[in-house]
Amino acid sequence: MKRFSAATFIFTFIVFSGYAWCADFKDKNSTLWDIRNKDNSIYLNRFSASKDLTRYDIKTSLFGESQWNFGTSRWDKVTAGLEAKKIVLKYVYLGESIQFIYGDLLDYMTFDPGNLSYETTVKLGFIFPLSKKLSFRIWNEYSYNLEQGAAGLNEVLIEIPYKVNENLDVGIGWRHTDRIHTFDSDYATTSVVLHF
């Protein structure tokens, strides 16, 4: 019940903040099929409300993310935070976020599972357009736990999204997750993104 209440609060906060912000909404649903261990496949949902700061050409987002593990039938990780991102030199993506994290995934990290903690994530990537509707993206995400003063995750992601229309994207990709303090995973990924 505690996890459900936290997820409900996060979703409500994002929705109402988005309306107040006159923001764009995005809901990304991904399935991560673990190539190394079939019991570690994941369903990942990320809901965000974004707004452009045109003066600085920066996009800011309030987001909530939940990660369901098919093997354990539990929410591995629930996250909520604020992200800022910018495209420089046309193809280079820079991002920084700060977020609260909670869930069973934390027992693989440097602090106790079931406790609320907070971390920051740095993102660096490249976006290469292949056509008007198709692109190739590769990026790295490095997460650092501020409470414990220790690295948590380092992930390398590759994605080929296809823009079906203004409201729908689909994609395939690959994701390597280095949990730093324990096991690694390699995933084949599929995604569906809805834009509102």
CSV table of C-alpha atoms in Angstrom, one decimal:
chain,number,residue,atom,x,y,z
A,1,MET,CA,0.0,0.0,0.0
A,2,LYS,CA,2.9,2.3,0.8
A,3,ARG,CA,4.3,2.0,-2.7
A,4,PHE,CA,0.9,2.5,-4.3
A,5,SER,CA,0.4,5.7,-2.4
A,6,ALA,CA,3.8,7.0,-3.3
A,7,ALA,CA,3.2,6.3,-7.0
A,8,THR,CA,-0.2,7.9,-6.9
A,9,PHE,CA,1.2,11.0,-5.3
A,10,ILE,CA,4.0,11.2,-7.9
A,11,PHE,CA,1.6,10.9,-10.8
A,12,THR,CA,-0.8,13.5,-9.4
A,13,PHE,CA,2.0,15.9,-8.7
A,14,ILE,CA,3.3,15.6,-12.3
A,15,VAL,CA,-0.1,16.0,-13.8
A,16,PHE,CA,-1.1,19.1,-11.8
A,17,SER,CA,2.3,20.6,-12.2
A,18,GLY,CA,2.1,20.0,-16.0
A,19,TYR,CA,-1.2,21.8,-16.2
A,20,ALA,CA,0.1,24.8,-14.2
A,21,TRP,CA,3.2,24.8,-16.5
A,22,CYS,CA,1.2,24.5,-19.8
A,23,ALA,CA,3.6,21.6,-20.5
A,24,ASP,CA,3.9,18.8,-23.1
A,25,PHE,CA,3.1,15.4,-21.7
A,26,LYS,CA,5.0,12.2,-22.8
A,27,ASP,CA,4.4,8.6,-21.7
A,28,LYS,CA,7.1,6.1,-22.6
A,29,ASN,CA,6.4,2.4,-22.1
A,30,SER,CA,9.4,0.1,-22.6
A,31,THR,CA,10.1,-3.6,-22.3
A,32,LEU,CA,13.7,-4.6,-21.5
A,33,TRP,CA,14.3,-8.2,-22.4
A,34,ASP,CA,17.4,-9.4,-20.4
A,35,ILE,CA,19.7,-11.3,-22.7
A,36,ARG,CA,21.9,-12.7,-19.9
A,37,ASN,CA,19.1,-13.7,-17.4
A,38,LYS,CA,15.5,-14.3,-18.6
A,39,ASP,CA,14.3,-13.8,-15.0
A,40,ASN,CA,15.5,-10.2,-14.9
A,41,SER,CA,13.4,-8.7,-17.7
A,42,ILE,CA,11.7,-5.4,-16.9
A,43,TYR,CA,8.7,-3.3,-17.8
A,44,LEU,CA,9.6,0.4,-17.6
A,45,ASN,CA,7.2,3.4,-17.7
A,46,ARG,CA,8.3,7.0,-17.7
A,47,PHE,CA,5.7,9.8,-17.6
A,48,SER,CA,6.9,13.4,-17.9
A,49,ALA,CA,5.6,16.9,-18.2
A,50,SER,CA,8.1,19.1,-20.2
A,51,LYS,CA,8.5,22.8,-20.9
A,52,ASP,CA,11.0,24.7,-23.1
A,53,LEU,CA,12.9,27.6,-21.6
A,54,THR,CA,13.3,29.3,-24.9
A,55,ARG,CA,15.6,32.0,-23.7
A,56,TYR,CA,18.3,29.4,-22.8
A,57,ASP,CA,17.2,26.7,-25.3
A,58,ILE,CA,16.8,24.2,-22.4
A,59,LYS,CA,14.0,21.8,-21.9
A,60,THR,CA,12.9,21.1,-18.3
A,61,SER,CA,10.8,18.1,-17.3
A,62,LEU,CA,9.1,16.9,-14.2
A,63,PHE,CA,9.1,13.1,-14.4
A,64,GLY,CA,8.0,9.9,-12.7
A,65,GLU,CA,9.4,6.5,-13.6
A,66,SER,CA,8.4,3.0,-12.4
A,67,GLN,CA,10.3,-0.3,-13.1
A,68,TRP,CA,8.5,-3.6,-12.8
A,69,ASN,CA,10.6,-6.8,-12.7
A,70,PHE,CA,8.9,-9.8,-14.4
A,71,GLY,CA,11.1,-12.3,-12.5
A,72,THR,CA,10.4,-11.1,-9.0
A,73,SER,CA,6.9,-9.6,-9.7
A,74,ARG,CA,7.8,-6.5,-7.8
A,75,TRP,CA,8.4,-2.8,-8.4
A,76,ASP,CA,12.2,-2.7,-8.6
A,77,LYS,CA,12.5,1.0,-8.6
A,78,VAL,CA,10.2,4.0,-8.4
A,79,THR,CA,11.6,7.5,-9.3
A,80,ALA,CA,10.4,11.1,-9.3
A,81,GLY,CA,12.4,14.2,-10.1
A,82,LEU,CA,13.4,17.1,-12.3
A,83,GLU,CA,15.5,17.0,-15.4
A,84,ALA,CA,17.1,19.7,-17.6
A,85,LYS,CA,18.4,18.9,-21.1
A,86,LYS,CA,19.9,20.7,-24.0
A,87,ILE,CA,21.0,19.9,-27.6
A,88,VAL,CA,24.3,21.4,-28.5
A,89,LEU,CA,26.2,21.4,-31.8
A,90,LYS,CA,23.0,20.0,-33.5
A,91,TYR,CA,23.7,16.3,-32.6
A,92,VAL,CA,25.0,16.3,-29.0
A,93,TYR,CA,22.6,15.7,-26.1
A,94,LEU,CA,23.4,16.9,-22.5
A,95,GLY,CA,21.1,16.2,-19.5
A,96,GLU,CA,21.1,16.4,-15.8
A,97,SER,CA,18.5,15.3,-13.3
A,98,ILE,CA,17.9,15.0,-9.6
A,99,GLN,CA,15.4,12.5,-8.3
A,100,PHE,CA,14.1,10.6,-5.4
A,101,ILE,CA,14.3,6.8,-5.6
A,102,TYR,CA,12.5,4.0,-3.8
A,103,GLY,CA,12.2,0.2,-4.3
A,104,ASP,CA,13.5,-3.3,-4.2
A,105,LEU,CA,16.3,-2.6,-6.7
A,106,LEU,CA,18.1,-0.7,-4.0
A,107,ASP,CA,19.3,-3.9,-2.4
A,108,TYR,CA,21.8,-4.2,-5.3
A,109,MET,CA,23.2,-0.8,-4.5
A,110,THR,CA,24.9,0.9,-1.5
A,111,PHE,CA,21.9,1.5,0.7
A,112,ASP,CA,19.0,-0.5,2.2
A,113,PRO,CA,16.0,-1.4,0.0
A,114,GLY,CA,12.6,0.0,1.0
A,115,ASN,CA,14.1,3.4,2.0
A,116,LEU,CA,13.6,6.6,0.1
A,117,SER,CA,16.9,8.0,-1.2
A,118,TYR,CA,18.0,10.6,-3.7
A,119,GLU,CA,20.4,10.7,-6.6
A,120,THR,CA,21.6,12.7,-9.6
A,121,THR,CA,22.0,11.4,-13.1
A,122,VAL,CA,24.3,12.9,-15.8
A,123,LYS,CA,23.4,12.1,-19.5
A,124,LEU,CA,25.6,12.5,-22.5
A,125,GLY,CA,24.6,11.3,-25.9
A,126,PHE,CA,24.5,11.7,-29.7
A,127,ILE,CA,21.4,11.9,-32.0
A,128,PHE,CA,21.8,11.1,-35.7
A,129,PRO,CA,18.8,11.6,-38.0
A,130,LEU,CA,18.5,8.8,-40.6
A,131,SER,CA,15.4,10.2,-42.2
A,132,LYS,CA,12.5,12.6,-41.4
A,133,LYS,CA,10.9,9.9,-39.2
A,134,LEU,CA,13.8,7.7,-38.2
A,135,SER,CA,16.9,8.4,-36.0
A,136,PHE,CA,19.7,6.7,-34.2
A,137,ARG,CA,20.5,7.6,-30.6
A,138,ILE,CA,23.3,6.5,-28.4
A,139,TRP,CA,24.0,7.9,-24.9
A,140,ASN,CA,25.4,7.2,-21.4
A,141,GLU,CA,23.7,7.7,-18.1
A,142,TYR,CA,25.7,7.9,-14.9
A,143,SER,CA,23.8,8.0,-11.6
A,144,TYR,CA,25.3,9.1,-8.3
A,145,ASN,CA,23.6,8.6,-4.9
A,146,LEU,CA,23.8,11.9,-3.0
A,147,GLU,CA,22.8,10.4,0.3
A,148,GLN,CA,25.6,7.8,0.4
A,149,GLY,CA,28.2,9.6,-1.7
A,150,ALA,CA,28.6,6.6,-4.0
A,151,ALA,CA,27.9,5.7,-7.7
A,152,GLY,CA,24.8,3.7,-8.2
A,153,LEU,CA,24.4,2.9,-11.9
A,154,ASN,CA,26.2,3.4,-15.2
A,155,GLU,CA,24.1,2.6,-18.3
A,156,VAL,CA,24.8,2.7,-22.0
A,157,LEU,CA,21.8,2.9,-24.3
A,158,ILE,CA,21.2,2.6,-28.0
A,159,GLU,CA,17.8,3.3,-29.6
A,160,ILE,CA,16.3,3.6,-33.0
A,161,PRO,CA,13.0,5.4,-32.7
A,162,TYR,CA,10.5,5.8,-35.5
A,163,LYS,CA,8.0,8.7,-35.5
A,164,VAL,CA,4.7,7.2,-36.6
A,165,ASN,CA,2.8,10.5,-36.3
A,166,GLU,CA,2.7,13.6,-34.0
A,167,ASN,CA,1.4,11.5,-31.1
A,168,LEU,CA,3.2,8.2,-31.4
A,169,ASP,CA,6.8,6.9,-31.6
A,170,VAL,CA,7.9,3.3,-31.6
A,171,GLY,CA,11.4,2.0,-31.1
A,172,ILE,CA,13.9,-0.8,-30.7
A,173,GLY,CA,17.3,-0.7,-29.0
A,174,TRP,CA,19.9,-2.2,-26.7
A,175,ARG,CA,20.8,-1.2,-23.1
A,176,HIS,CA,23.7,-2.2,-20.9
A,177,THR,CA,23.2,-1.7,-17.2
A,178,ASP,CA,26.3,-1.7,-14.9
A,179,ARG,CA,25.1,-1.8,-11.3
A,180,ILE,CA,28.7,-1.0,-10.2
A,181,HIS,CA,28.4,-2.8,-6.9
A,182,THR,CA,27.0,-6.0,-8.2
A,183,PHE,CA,25.8,-7.8,-11.5
A,184,ASP,CA,25.5,-6.3,-15.0
A,185,SER,CA,22.6,-6.8,-17.4
A,186,ASP,CA,22.3,-6.5,-21.2
A,187,TYR,CA,18.8,-5.9,-22.6
A,188,ALA,CA,17.1,-5.9,-26.0
A,189,THR,CA,14.5,-3.1,-25.8
A,190,THR,CA,11.2,-2.2,-27.4
A,191,SER,CA,9.3,1.0,-26.7
A,192,VAL,CA,6.1,2.9,-27.4
A,193,VAL,CA,5.9,6.6,-26.7
A,194,LEU,CA,2.7,8.6,-26.5
A,195,HIS,CA,2.8,12.4,-26.8
A,196,PHE,CA,-0.1,14.6,-25.6
